[in-house]
Backbone atoms as SQL, in Angstrom:
CREATE TABLE atoms (id INTEGER PRIMARY KEY, chain TEXT, resi INTEGER, resn TEXT, atom TEXT, x REAL, y REAL, z REAL);
INSERT INTO atoms VALUES
  (1, 'A', 1, 'MET', 'N', -3.432, -13.899, 0.395),
  (2, 'A', 1, 'MET', 'CA', -2.985, -12.573, 0.795),
  (3, 'A', 1, 'MET', 'C', -2.979, -11.664, -0.431),
  (4, 'A', 2, 'PHE', 'N', -3.059, -10.383, -0.141),
  (5, 'A', 2, 'PHE', 'CA', -3.089, -9.364, -1.182),
  (6, 'A', 2, 'PHE', 'C', -2.028, -8.316, -0.856),
  (7, 'A', 3, 'VAL', 'N', -1.170, -8.039, -1.826),
  (8, 'A', 3, 'VAL', 'CA', -0.149, -7.006, -1.668),
  (9, 'A', 3, 'VAL', 'C', -0.505, -5.859, -2.596),
  (10, 'A', 4, 'ILE', 'N', -0.616, -4.676, -2.037),
  (11, 'A', 4, 'ILE', 'CA', -0.904, -3.485, -2.817),
  (12, 'A', 4, 'ILE', 'C', 0.358, -2.641, -2.829),
  (13, 'A', 5, 'THR', 'N', 0.828, -2.311, -4.023),
  (14, 'A', 5, 'THR', 'CA', 1.986, -1.443, -4.185),
  (15, 'A', 5, 'THR', 'C', 1.535, -0.206, -4.942),
  (16, 'A', 6, 'ALA', 'N', 1.833, 0.960, -4.391),
  (17, 'A', 6, 'ALA', 'CA', 1.458, 2.218, -5.029),
  (18, 'A', 6, 'ALA', 'C', 2.710, 3.058, -5.224),
  (19, 'A', 7, 'ASP', 'N', 2.963, 3.432, -6.464),
  (20, 'A', 7, 'ASP', 'CA', 4.118, 4.243, -6.836),
  (21, 'A', 7, 'ASP', 'C', 3.613, 5.641, -7.173),
  (22, 'A', 8, 'GLN', 'N', 4.169, 6.646, -6.528),
  (23, 'A', 8, 'GLN', 'CA', 3.722, 8.012, -6.771),
  (24, 'A', 8, 'GLN', 'C', 4.053, 8.435, -8.195),
  (25, 'A', 9, 'LYS', 'N', 3.055, 8.928, -8.905),
  (26, 'A', 9, 'LYS', 'CA', 3.247, 9.422, -10.267),
  (27, 'A', 9, 'LYS', 'C', 4.015, 10.741, -10.218),
  (28, 'A', 10, 'ALA', 'N', 4.917, 10.923, -11.159),
  (29, 'A', 10, 'ALA', 'CA', 5.666, 12.178, -11.323),
  (30, 'A', 10, 'ALA', 'C', 6.266, 12.666, -10.007),
  (31, 'A', 11, 'SER', 'N', 6.842, 11.761, -9.249),
  (32, 'A', 11, 'SER', 'CA', 7.340, 12.111, -7.918),
  (33, 'A', 11, 'SER', 'C', 8.476, 13.128, -7.949),
  (34, 'A', 12, 'ARG', 'N', 9.179, 13.217, -9.046),
  (35, 'A', 12, 'ARG', 'CA', 10.270, 14.194, -9.136),
  (36, 'A', 12, 'ARG', 'C', 9.753, 15.611, -9.346),
  (37, 'A', 13, 'HIS', 'N', 8.490, 15.724, -9.742),
  (38, 'A', 13, 'HIS', 'CA', 7.914, 17.033, -10.047),
  (39, 'A', 13, 'HIS', 'C', 6.729, 17.363, -9.149),
  (40, 'A', 14, 'ASP', 'N', 6.570, 16.650, -8.059),
  (41, 'A', 14, 'ASP', 'CA', 5.432, 16.826, -7.162),
  (42, 'A', 14, 'ASP', 'C', 5.933, 16.769, -5.721),
  (43, 'A', 15, 'ILE', 'N', 5.078, 17.135, -4.798),
  (44, 'A', 15, 'ILE', 'CA', 5.439, 17.005, -3.388),
  (45, 'A', 15, 'ILE', 'C', 5.550, 15.523, -3.035),
  (46, 'A', 16, 'ASP', 'N', 6.256, 15.242, -1.962),
  (47, 'A', 16, 'ASP', 'CA', 6.377, 13.860, -1.491),
  (48, 'A', 16, 'ASP', 'C', 5.045, 13.422, -0.897),
  (49, 'A', 17, 'ARG', 'N', 4.434, 12.421, -1.490),
  (50, 'A', 17, 'ARG', 'CA', 3.154, 11.916, -1.012),
  (51, 'A', 17, 'ARG', 'C', 3.287, 10.554, -0.314),
  (52, 'A', 18, 'ALA', 'N', 4.454, 9.944, -0.395),
  (53, 'A', 18, 'ALA', 'CA', 4.611, 8.586, 0.142),
  (54, 'A', 18, 'ALA', 'C', 4.494, 8.547, 1.667),
  (55, 'A', 19, 'GLY', 'N', 5.077, 9.505, 2.345),
  (56, 'A', 19, 'GLY', 'CA', 5.008, 9.513, 3.804),
  (57, 'A', 19, 'GLY', 'C', 3.592, 9.713, 4.315),
  (58, 'A', 20, 'SER', 'N', 2.928, 10.733, 3.794),
  (59, 'A', 20, 'SER', 'CA', 1.547, 10.987, 4.221),
  (60, 'A', 20, 'SER', 'C', 0.615, 9.897, 3.707),
  (61, 'A', 21, 'GLY', 'N', 0.903, 9.357, 2.527),
  (62, 'A', 21, 'GLY', 'CA', 0.098, 8.261, 1.992),
  (63, 'A', 21, 'GLY', 'C', 0.168, 7.034, 2.880),
  (64, 'A', 22, 'ARG', 'N', 1.366, 6.716, 3.329),
  (65, 'A', 22, 'ARG', 'CA', 1.548, 5.590, 4.258),
  (66, 'A', 22, 'ARG', 'C', 0.756, 5.818, 5.533),
  (67, 'A', 23, 'ASP', 'N', 0.868, 7.014, 6.096),
  (68, 'A', 23, 'ASP', 'CA', 0.171, 7.321, 7.345),
  (69, 'A', 23, 'ASP', 'C', -1.344, 7.292, 7.170),
  (70, 'A', 24, 'ASP', 'N', -1.828, 7.834, 6.059),
  (71, 'A', 24, 'ASP', 'CA', -3.270, 7.842, 5.784),
  (72, 'A', 24, 'ASP', 'C', -3.818, 6.425, 5.640),
  (73, 'A', 25, 'LEU', 'N', -3.095, 5.583, 4.901),
  (74, 'A', 25, 'LEU', 'CA', -3.542, 4.194, 4.728),
  (75, 'A', 25, 'LEU', 'C', -3.525, 3.444, 6.054),
  (76, 'A', 26, 'ALA', 'N', -2.480, 3.666, 6.836),
  (77, 'A', 26, 'ALA', 'CA', -2.374, 2.992, 8.135),
  (78, 'A', 26, 'ALA', 'C', -3.552, 3.355, 9.033),
  (79, 'A', 27, 'ALA', 'N', -3.932, 4.621, 9.039),
  (80, 'A', 27, 'ALA', 'CA', -5.051, 5.060, 9.876),
  (81, 'A', 27, 'ALA', 'C', -6.384, 4.550, 9.338),
  (82, 'A', 28, 'ARG', 'N', -6.576, 4.662, 8.040),
  (83, 'A', 28, 'ARG', 'CA', -7.858, 4.270, 7.433),
  (84, 'A', 28, 'ARG', 'C', -8.116, 2.769, 7.550),
  (85, 'A', 29, 'TYR', 'N', -7.065, 1.968, 7.399),
  (86, 'A', 29, 'TYR', 'CA', -7.228, 0.510, 7.377),
  (87, 'A', 29, 'TYR', 'C', -6.729, -0.165, 8.651),
  (88, 'A', 30, 'GLU', 'N', -6.607, 0.597, 9.720),
  (89, 'A', 30, 'GLU', 'CA', -6.169, 0.039, 11.001),
  (90, 'A', 30, 'GLU', 'C', -7.057, -1.147, 11.385),
  (91, 'A', 31, 'GLY', 'N', -6.419, -2.218, 11.793),
  (92, 'A', 31, 'GLY', 'CA', -7.150, -3.420, 12.166),
  (93, 'A', 31, 'GLY', 'C', -7.404, -4.372, 11.011),
  (94, 'A', 32, 'ARG', 'N', -7.178, -3.906, 9.778),
  (95, 'A', 32, 'ARG', 'CA', -7.384, -4.762, 8.607),
  (96, 'A', 32, 'ARG', 'C', -6.077, -5.070, 7.883),
  (97, 'A', 33, 'LEU', 'N', -4.965, -4.548, 8.390),
  (98, 'A', 33, 'LEU', 'CA', -3.656, -4.773, 7.779),
  (99, 'A', 33, 'LEU', 'C', -2.980, -5.974, 8.429),
  (100, 'A', 34, 'VAL', 'N', -2.372, -6.817, 7.618),
  (101, 'A', 34, 'VAL', 'CA', -1.619, -7.954, 8.152),
  (102, 'A', 34, 'VAL', 'C', -0.292, -7.473, 8.731),
  (103, 'A', 35, 'LEU', 'N', 0.338, -6.533, 8.040),
  (104, 'A', 35, 'LEU', 'CA', 1.566, -5.882, 8.490),
  (105, 'A', 35, 'LEU', 'C', 1.387, -4.378, 8.317),
  (106, 'A', 36, 'PRO', 'N', 2.178, -3.565, 9.004),
  (107, 'A', 36, 'PRO', 'CA', 2.066, -2.119, 8.823),
  (108, 'A', 36, 'PRO', 'C', 2.355, -1.711, 7.375),
  (109, 'A', 37, 'VAL', 'N', 1.680, -0.658, 6.923),
  (110, 'A', 37, 'VAL', 'CA', 1.973, -0.094, 5.604),
  (111, 'A', 37, 'VAL', 'C', 3.423, 0.365, 5.631),
  (112, 'A', 38, 'ASP', 'N', 4.149, 0.075, 4.568),
  (113, 'A', 38, 'ASP', 'CA', 5.583, 0.348, 4.520),
  (114, 'A', 38, 'ASP', 'C', 5.898, 1.283, 3.357),
  (115, 'A', 39, 'ARG', 'N', 6.832, 2.194, 3.578),
  (116, 'A', 39, 'ARG', 'CA', 7.339, 3.038, 2.501),
  (117, 'A', 39, 'ARG', 'C', 8.521, 2.310, 1.887),
  (118, 'A', 40, 'THR', 'N', 8.493, 2.149, 0.570),
  (119, 'A', 40, 'THR', 'CA', 9.576, 1.460, -0.129),
  (120, 'A', 40, 'THR', 'C', 10.073, 2.331, -1.270),
  (121, 'A', 41, 'SER', 'N', 11.306, 2.182, -1.655),
  (122, 'A', 41, 'SER', 'CA', 11.883, 2.863, -2.823),
  (123, 'A', 41, 'SER', 'C', 11.640, 4.364, -2.850),
  (124, 'A', 42, 'GLY', 'N', 11.517, 4.993, -1.720),
  (125, 'A', 42, 'GLY', 'CA', 11.374, 6.441, -1.673),
  (126, 'A', 42, 'GLY', 'C', 9.990, 6.960, -1.975),
  (127, 'A', 43, 'ASP', 'N', 9.465, 6.629, -3.154),
  (128, 'A', 43, 'ASP', 'CA', 8.168, 7.183, -3.554),
  (129, 'A', 43, 'ASP', 'C', 7.086, 6.119, -3.687),
  (130, 'A', 44, 'GLU', 'N', 7.280, 4.984, -3.054),
  (131, 'A', 44, 'GLU', 'CA', 6.299, 3.896, -3.099),
  (132, 'A', 44, 'GLU', 'C', 5.830, 3.547, -1.693),
  (133, 'A', 45, 'VAL', 'N', 4.599, 3.041, -1.631),
  (134, 'A', 45, 'VAL', 'CA', 4.092, 2.461, -0.390),
  (135, 'A', 45, 'VAL', 'C', 3.591, 1.063, -0.703),
  (136, 'A', 46, 'GLN', 'N', 3.638, 0.206, 0.296),
  (137, 'A', 46, 'GLN', 'CA', 3.220, -1.182, 0.102),
  (138, 'A', 46, 'GLN', 'C', 2.436, -1.639, 1.329),
  (139, 'A', 47, 'ALA', 'N', 1.346, -2.361, 1.065),
  (140, 'A', 47, 'ALA', 'CA', 0.495, -2.863, 2.144),
  (141, 'A', 47, 'ALA', 'C', 0.192, -4.334, 1.912),
  (142, 'A', 48, 'LEU', 'N', -0.020, -5.062, 2.994),
  (143, 'A', 48, 'LEU', 'CA', -0.384, -6.476, 2.946),
  (144, 'A', 48, 'LEU', 'C', -1.689, -6.652, 3.711),
  (145, 'A', 49, 'VAL', 'N', -2.709, -7.155, 3.013),
  (146, 'A', 49, 'VAL', 'CA', -4.015, -7.391, 3.635),
  (147, 'A', 49, 'VAL', 'C', -4.452, -8.813, 3.336),
  (148, 'A', 50, 'ALA', 'N', -5.357, -9.325, 4.167),
  (149, 'A', 50, 'ALA', 'CA', -5.783, -10.718, 4.022),
  (150, 'A', 50, 'ALA', 'C', -7.095, -10.881, 3.268),
  (151, 'A', 51, 'ASP', 'N', -7.891, -9.817, 3.161),
  (152, 'A', 51, 'ASP', 'CA', -9.203, -10.006, 2.534),
  (153, 'A', 51, 'ASP', 'C', -9.361, -9.154, 1.275),
  (154, 'A', 52, 'ALA', 'N', -10.110, -9.703, 0.341),
  (155, 'A', 52, 'ALA', 'CA', -10.292, -9.082, -0.974),
  (156, 'A', 52, 'ALA', 'C', -11.012, -7.745, -0.890),
  (157, 'A', 53, 'ALA', 'N', -11.984, -7.621, -0.001),
  (158, 'A', 53, 'ALA', 'CA', -12.745, -6.371, 0.097),
  (159, 'A', 53, 'ALA', 'C', -11.839, -5.205, 0.498),
  (160, 'A', 54, 'THR', 'N', -10.951, -5.439, 1.448),
  (161, 'A', 54, 'THR', 'CA', -10.016, -4.395, 1.863),
  (162, 'A', 54, 'THR', 'C', -9.043, -4.077, 0.738),
  (163, 'A', 55, 'ALA', 'N', -8.540, -5.094, 0.067),
  (164, 'A', 55, 'ALA', 'CA', -7.616, -4.879, -1.045),
  (165, 'A', 55, 'ALA', 'C', -8.276, -4.048, -2.141),
  (166, 'A', 56, 'LEU', 'N', -9.487, -4.396, -2.517),
  (167, 'A', 56, 'LEU', 'CA', -10.194, -3.656, -3.560),
  (168, 'A', 56, 'LEU', 'C', -10.452, -2.222, -3.129),
  (169, 'A', 57, 'ASP', 'N', -10.881, -2.028, -1.898),
  (170, 'A', 57, 'ASP', 'CA', -11.136, -0.681, -1.399),
  (171, 'A', 57, 'ASP', 'C', -9.873, 0.169, -1.453),
  (172, 'A', 58, 'MET', 'N', -8.751, -0.410, -1.045),
  (173, 'A', 58, 'MET', 'CA', -7.488, 0.321, -1.046),
  (174, 'A', 58, 'MET', 'C', -7.042, 0.654, -2.466),
  (175, 'A', 59, 'VAL', 'N', -7.148, -0.300, -3.368),
  (176, 'A', 59, 'VAL', 'CA', -6.768, -0.066, -4.767),
  (177, 'A', 59, 'VAL', 'C', -7.622, 1.046, -5.366),
  (178, 'A', 60, 'LEU', 'N', -8.921, 1.002, -5.138),
  (179, 'A', 60, 'LEU', 'CA', -9.809, 2.028, -5.683),
  (180, 'A', 60, 'LEU', 'C', -9.529, 3.395, -5.065),
  (181, 'A', 61, 'LEU', 'N', -9.295, 3.448, -3.766),
  (182, 'A', 61, 'LEU', 'CA', -8.980, 4.706, -3.096),
  (183, 'A', 61, 'LEU', 'C', -7.728, 5.348, -3.695),
  (184, 'A', 62, 'LEU', 'N', -6.673, 4.563, -3.823),
  (185, 'A', 62, 'LEU', 'CA', -5.413, 5.081, -4.357),
  (186, 'A', 62, 'LEU', 'C', -5.545, 5.487, -5.822),
  (187, 'A', 63, 'THR', 'N', -6.217, 4.686, -6.603),
  (188, 'A', 63, 'THR', 'CA', -6.383, 4.980, -8.024),
  (189, 'A', 63, 'THR', 'C', -7.197, 6.252, -8.222),
  (190, 'A', 64, 'ARG', 'N', -8.271, 6.387, -7.484),
  (191, 'A', 64, 'ARG', 'CA', -9.143, 7.566, -7.622),
  (192, 'A', 64, 'ARG', 'C', -8.464, 8.845, -7.167),
  (193, 'A', 65, 'ALA', 'N', -7.484, 8.741, -6.283),
  (194, 'A', 65, 'ALA', 'CA', -6.750, 9.928, -5.835),
  (195, 'A', 65, 'ALA', 'C', -5.981, 10.565, -6.989),
  (196, 'A', 66, 'GLY', 'N', -5.601, 9.756, -7.979),
  (197, 'A', 66, 'GLY', 'CA', -4.935, 10.274, -9.166),
  (198, 'A', 66, 'GLY', 'C', -3.441, 10.490, -9.053),
  (199, 'A', 67, 'HIS', 'N', -2.868, 10.213, -7.906),
  (200, 'A', 67, 'HIS', 'CA', -1.432, 10.452, -7.699),
  (201, 'A', 67, 'HIS', 'C', -0.600, 9.179, -7.701),
  (202, 'A', 68, 'TRP', 'N', -1.243, 8.029, -7.929),
  (203, 'A', 68, 'TRP', 'CA', -0.558, 6.755, -7.747),
  (204, 'A', 68, 'TRP', 'C', -0.755, 5.826, -8.936),
  (205, 'A', 69, 'SER', 'N', 0.296, 5.104, -9.284),
  (206, 'A', 69, 'SER', 'CA', 0.195, 3.929, -10.151),
  (207, 'A', 69, 'SER', 'C', 0.108, 2.752, -9.189),
  (208, 'A', 70, 'VAL', 'N', -0.936, 1.957, -9.321),
  (209, 'A', 70, 'VAL', 'CA', -1.245, 0.950, -8.308),
  (210, 'A', 70, 'VAL', 'C', -1.141, -0.454, -8.883),
  (211, 'A', 71, 'GLY', 'N', -0.487, -1.336, -8.141),
  (212, 'A', 71, 'GLY', 'CA', -0.396, -2.744, -8.505),
  (213, 'A', 71, 'GLY', 'C', -0.986, -3.601, -7.401),
  (214, 'A', 72, 'LEU', 'N', -1.519, -4.752, -7.789),
  (215, 'A', 72, 'LEU', 'CA', -2.121, -5.678, -6.830),
  (216, 'A', 72, 'LEU', 'C', -1.579, -7.072, -7.087),
  (217, 'A', 73, 'GLY', 'N', -0.996, -7.662, -6.068),
  (218, 'A', 73, 'GLY', 'CA', -0.517, -9.039, -6.144),
  (219, 'A', 73, 'GLY', 'C', -1.378, -9.925, -5.263),
  (220, 'A', 74, 'ILE', 'N', -1.683, -11.117, -5.758),
  (221, 'A', 74, 'ILE', 'CA', -2.543, -12.043, -5.023),
  (222, 'A', 74, 'ILE', 'C', -1.851, -13.396, -4.947),
  (223, 'A', 75, 'GLY', 'N', -1.801, -13.979, -3.753),
  (224, 'A', 75, 'GLY', 'CA', -1.207, -15.300, -3.621),
  (225, 'A', 75, 'GLY', 'C', -0.860, -15.628, -2.187),
  (226, 'A', 76, 'SER', 'N', -0.233, -16.760, -2.036),
  (227, 'A', 76, 'SER', 'CA', 0.169, -17.192, -0.699),
  (228, 'A', 76, 'SER', 'C', 1.493, -16.529, -0.328),
  (229, 'A', 77, 'VAL', 'N', 1.761, -16.488, 0.951),
  (230, 'A', 77, 'VAL', 'CA', 3.019, -15.933, 1.449),
  (231, 'A', 77, 'VAL', 'C', 3.659, -16.935, 2.395),
  (232, 'A', 78, 'ARG', 'N', 4.965, -16.848, 2.495),
  (233, 'A', 78, 'ARG', 'CA', 5.686, -17.726, 3.419),
  (234, 'A', 78, 'ARG', 'C', 5.526, -17.216, 4.843),
  (235, 'A', 79, 'THR', 'N', 5.415, -18.137, 5.750),
  (236, 'A', 79, 'THR', 'CA', 5.351, -17.772, 7.156),
  (237, 'A', 79, 'THR', 'C', 6.540, -18.385, 7.878),
  (238, 'A', 80, 'PRO', 'N', 6.954, -17.814, 8.956),
  (239, 'A', 80, 'PRO', 'CA', 6.377, -16.651, 9.607),
  (240, 'A', 80, 'PRO', 'C', 6.634, -15.379, 8.796),
  (241, 'A', 81, 'LEU', 'N', 5.727, -14.431, 8.926),
  (242, 'A', 81, 'LEU', 'CA', 5.864, -13.170, 8.208),
  (243, 'A', 81, 'LEU', 'C', 6.981, -12.339, 8.816),
  (244, 'A', 82, 'PRO', 'N', 7.665, -11.553, 7.989),
  (245, 'A', 82, 'PRO', 'CA', 8.675, -10.641, 8.526),
  (246, 'A', 82, 'PRO', 'C', 7.989, -9.482, 9.253),
  (247, 'A', 83, 'ARG', 'N', 8.760, -8.608, 9.838),
  (248, 'A', 83, 'ARG', 'CA', 8.198, -7.442, 10.526),
  (249, 'A', 83, 'ARG', 'C', 7.712, -6.380, 9.553),
  (250, 'A', 84, 'ALA', 'N', 8.334, -6.313, 8.377),
  (251, 'A', 84, 'ALA', 'CA', 8.012, -5.271, 7.395),
  (252, 'A', 84, 'ALA', 'C', 7.377, -5.887, 6.154),
  (253, 'A', 85, 'THR', 'N', 6.542, -5.104, 5.501),
  (254, 'A', 85, 'THR', 'CA', 5.858, -5.571, 4.299),
  (255, 'A', 85, 'THR', 'C', 6.823, -5.839, 3.167),
  (256, 'A', 86, 'ARG', 'N', 7.794, -4.951, 2.973),
  (257, 'A', 86, 'ARG', 'CA', 8.718, -5.133, 1.854),
  (258, 'A', 86, 'ARG', 'C', 9.605, -6.273, 2.133);
């Protein structure tokens, strides 16, 4: 599994991008998400995907947008999965 965490850069001095970012990712990657994209910590979004191609595409999309610091975690997860990504 791949966990993508994106933290909005300079969130105290910019518009809130986490809500629209979550919605945009959910729409763009519909059908490829293991769990729904989740808003965490106010200015962060987190996604869980099963395949590397989707994870890489999402990381590159967020990074190229210029508004996000992006992290990628790779590994196994405990099952059953919870309802939320965080």
